[in-house]
Structures are given as C-alpha cells and as structure tokens.
Amino acid sequence: MKVAISGAGVAGPAFAHWMVCAGHDITLIEKAPTFRTGGYLIDFWGLGYAITQKMGIEDDLHAAGYRVRELRIADDNGRASARLRVDPMRRALRDRYISLPRGDLAAAIYQTVEPDIETVYSESITALDNRADGVTVAFEHRPPRQFDMVIGADGLHSNVRALAFGPDARYEHYLGCQVAACVLDGYRPCDDLVYVTHNVPGRQIGRFTLRGDRTLVLFIFRSPTPTLPTDLDSCKALLRREFADAGWESARILEALDDVEDIYLDVVSQIRMDKWSTGRVGLIGDAAACVSLLAGEGTGLAIAEAYVLAGELTRAGDDIGAAFEAYENRLRGFIGAKQDGAQRFISFFATRTKLGIWLRNLAVRTIDIPPVGNLVMGRILRDDIVLPEYELPDRKPRR
C-alpha cells in the first residue's frame, strides 16, 4: 500500500519502521524544515522500550540518553527537602529504563528507515478526500497525491485529526496546567545525573545538566485559561510573570532567558475520542489518545500504538477497516486507564498549597526507602497488557 504519515515525531517514524518491514510504500510528511532532535527529557521504559529492543536500537538510546541517579526536591536555600533515587525504578524494570531527549529517541527510530521511505519536509496537509477506494491528500505547497491510507501521527494539535474528525475543541481536555522548556548554555550550578526541582504552590521549576555544558530547564504552572503566545519575547514575559517570586534559583534562571533563542511552550491536555479512525484515515500517538505531557509514558504508548496498528494490518491482510477495529479493541481500554491515572500526576508536579507540597515531599521520602520504593515502583511502572508477537521482521539500523 501507499501510506502517508503526517508527523516526524516518535509515533510517525515508529509506524513507518514496521510498515516498511511489511513491505509498504511510505511517505512521511513533516511541517518542520528538518528532522528535529533534542527537546525536553523523557523517562523511557515499558512497552515502548521493549518494542525499540525489537527494532535493534537499544544501544543507540543508551548512547544518547542519561542514567539519572536521583530526583532532588530543593527548598528556597537549595537544600534537599526530599530525594528519590532511581535505582528502585531500574530494578523494577530489569534495567530497561533510560532518560533521553524526546527528539533523540525519534531520530534513532527514524534512522532505521530513512533510506527506505520518502520524507517530505516543510509541508502540511490541507485537505483529505477520504473515499472507499483511497484518500486524495491536498498539500500546502505541492500538487495533490493519492494514497491507500493516511495516518495522523502529528501530536496533540493534530492537523490530520482536525481535517478528518473535526476541531480540537471536541476532543481536547485541558488539565489546568502549562509547561515550558528551554536549554541554557553554561548555567551554574550543575548537578550531573540529578534532576533538581523546586516548588511553590501551583508552580514547579526544575533543571537537568546535559552534555556540552548545557542545562535543560522545565517550567510547570497551573493556569485556569491557557496562554500560548507565538513569539519568543512573549513566551519569556509569560515565564517571568509566573516565576518572578518562585525563589530558589528562579531569578538566575529567568535572567538567563535573555540568551535563549527557542522556548517550547504548550498545554497539559488529553485527547479523548470515541474512534481513532474513519474510513482510510487513522490516528496514533498523541493525535489519537494523548495521556498528557506529565504522564511519563506517552512516548512509549505511542510506539506501542504504532506497532499494534502495523501488526493488525498485517494480520488483516491489509483490510484497513478490520485492522483499525482490531487496533482500537486491543488498546482502547489500556490507554484509557493510563489517561485516568495520568490526571493524578498533576498534583505531584504543580501542588496547589504549601501543605500539599509538604505532604508530597513526605511521600517522596517514604518511597525512597528501598523496600517501599521497590513495592510502589513495581506497581506504578507495570503495564497490565501483553502485546502479540506479530509476524513483522526485525530491522537493524542502517549505518
């Protein structure tokens, strides 16, 4: 089949990988001018990690990633109010756990299929004619083309979802928080392999030291109505308003924003839909069922969705309707449970009150006790689903 995939994040290249294994003709469409690496740091484990092992890229992920030692919660004076060592998580996951920039994970997957697919940059889909015999795709800059199937893997604000299913307002559930991230050059102090965070009611600011004398800074703040300025100066002004009185290293970090040339800013939202497909158009990853940026496992779930959809297409003999139905039936309940659990994470990151922060820190100190941590982490990190072993050949990255 000729398959168009919108979005060169994680889900799109992951789906492309398994579809190339099955012998299909893939066109990957990305609105950015080049493949984007870097980005905010994610913790990667579970189903997604197991599938990347099948792809043969585990060593690449560890080379790009960081073996974080601990989460440290700092008070105004920089002293540790609580800390959470990562070793119990690694033990619970049998060492199948790594922290790495989201874009670097996407790049490792993309490199497995780059020579075998068509990648179109600086392009967006503007219309879909979704018929029984195929899909006509109209583009912003080039003539229309015919495909057998179109997959939206273009994230929370999916263009394909809007064209095929309707506006975001029908499906997006804002969870009352926003996040921002940027990278600072030469920031001090540095704490290697330690994620250091600081909270005041409704807000959290954290930093992590990257290679190359860079520091990733993450801002999380509650906001009843989301504000998403489109220019850099307005983003900086928003963060300065929100964190001007946050204490700890906030003043130093906000001053360092003067030299920042790029800030990622978005909402913390979920996507909840009754159907992930219509005709020959389907959705995977955040486009279909975003669990939210603070859930901790969204990237791995996107990789699992890509694997399952490709596998079900193979099992169905490329009967697209049957494959979409099997894909949804297998994953919908599992993803829905992950979405329900993800809403509770917001209180960890953006605790509303001083008492809540104190109680949260007490819970973190308790979890850091090894027997308790082993029990709690094993329960939190467990994926209560077993995916089929589809007849999709494993591929190794081409060098």
PDB file of N, CA and C in Angstrom, residues 275 277 279 313 316 318-326:
ATOM      1  N   LYS A 275     -13.573   7.185  18.556  1.00  0.00           N
ATOM      2  CA  LYS A 275     -12.978   6.398  17.465  1.00  0.00           C
ATOM      3  C   LYS A 275     -11.640   7.007  17.088  1.00  0.00           C
ATOM      4  N   SER A 277     -10.274   6.144  14.114  1.00  0.00           N
ATOM      5  CA  SER A 277     -10.178   6.003  12.660  1.00  0.00           C
ATOM      6  C   SER A 277     -11.512   6.345  12.024  1.00  0.00           C
ATOM      7  N   GLY A 279     -12.934   5.647   7.916  1.00  0.00           N
ATOM      8  CA  GLY A 279     -12.584   5.237   6.563  1.00  0.00           C
ATOM      9  C   GLY A 279     -11.151   4.761   6.486  1.00  0.00           C
ATOM     10  N   LEU A 313      -2.630  -4.619  10.706  1.00  0.00           N
ATOM     11  CA  LEU A 313      -2.760  -4.514   9.248  1.00  0.00           C
ATOM     12  C   LEU A 313      -2.214  -5.755   8.570  1.00  0.00           C
ATOM     13  N   ALA A 316      -4.619  -8.638   9.158  1.00  0.00           N
ATOM     14  CA  ALA A 316      -5.880  -8.486   8.440  1.00  0.00           C
ATOM     15  C   ALA A 316      -5.705  -8.571   6.931  1.00  0.00           C
ATOM     16  N   ASP A 318      -4.133  -6.508   5.109  1.00  0.00           N
ATOM     17  CA  ASP A 318      -4.278  -5.131   4.637  1.00  0.00           C
ATOM     18  C   ASP A 318      -5.733  -4.698   4.466  1.00  0.00           C
ATOM     19  N   ASP A 319      -6.650  -5.395   5.136  1.00  0.00           N
ATOM     20  CA  ASP A 319      -8.036  -4.927   5.242  1.00  0.00           C
ATOM     21  C   ASP A 319      -8.031  -3.793   6.258  1.00  0.00           C
ATOM     22  N   ILE A 320      -8.033  -2.562   5.760  1.00  0.00           N
ATOM     23  CA  ILE A 320      -7.800  -1.403   6.620  1.00  0.00           C
ATOM     24  C   ILE A 320      -8.869  -1.269   7.694  1.00  0.00           C
ATOM     25  N   GLY A 321     -10.111  -1.442   7.332  1.00  0.00           N
ATOM     26  CA  GLY A 321     -11.188  -1.314   8.311  1.00  0.00           C
ATOM     27  C   GLY A 321     -11.081  -2.328   9.426  1.00  0.00           C
ATOM     28  N   ALA A 322     -10.808  -3.587   9.073  1.00  0.00           N
ATOM     29  CA  ALA A 322     -10.665  -4.639  10.082  1.00  0.00           C
ATOM     30  C   ALA A 322      -9.455  -4.374  10.972  1.00  0.00           C
ATOM     31  N   ALA A 323      -8.370  -3.882  10.387  1.00  0.00           N
ATOM     32  CA  ALA A 323      -7.157  -3.601  11.163  1.00  0.00           C
ATOM     33  C   ALA A 323      -7.379  -2.461  12.147  1.00  0.00           C
ATOM     34  N   PHE A 324      -8.039  -1.388  11.693  1.00  0.00           N
ATOM     35  CA  PHE A 324      -8.335  -0.282  12.600  1.00  0.00           C
ATOM     36  C   PHE A 324      -9.190  -0.761  13.778  1.00  0.00           C
ATOM     37  N   GLU A 325     -10.186  -1.580  13.495  1.00  0.00           N
ATOM     38  CA  GLU A 325     -11.063  -2.069  14.559  1.00  0.00           C
ATOM     39  C   GLU A 325     -10.295  -2.932  15.562  1.00  0.00           C
ATOM     40  N   ALA A 326      -9.436  -3.823  15.067  1.00  0.00           N
ATOM     41  CA  ALA A 326      -8.655  -4.686  15.958  1.00  0.00           C
ATOM     42  C   ALA A 326      -7.667  -3.864  16.787  1.00  0.00           C
TER      43      ALA A 326
END
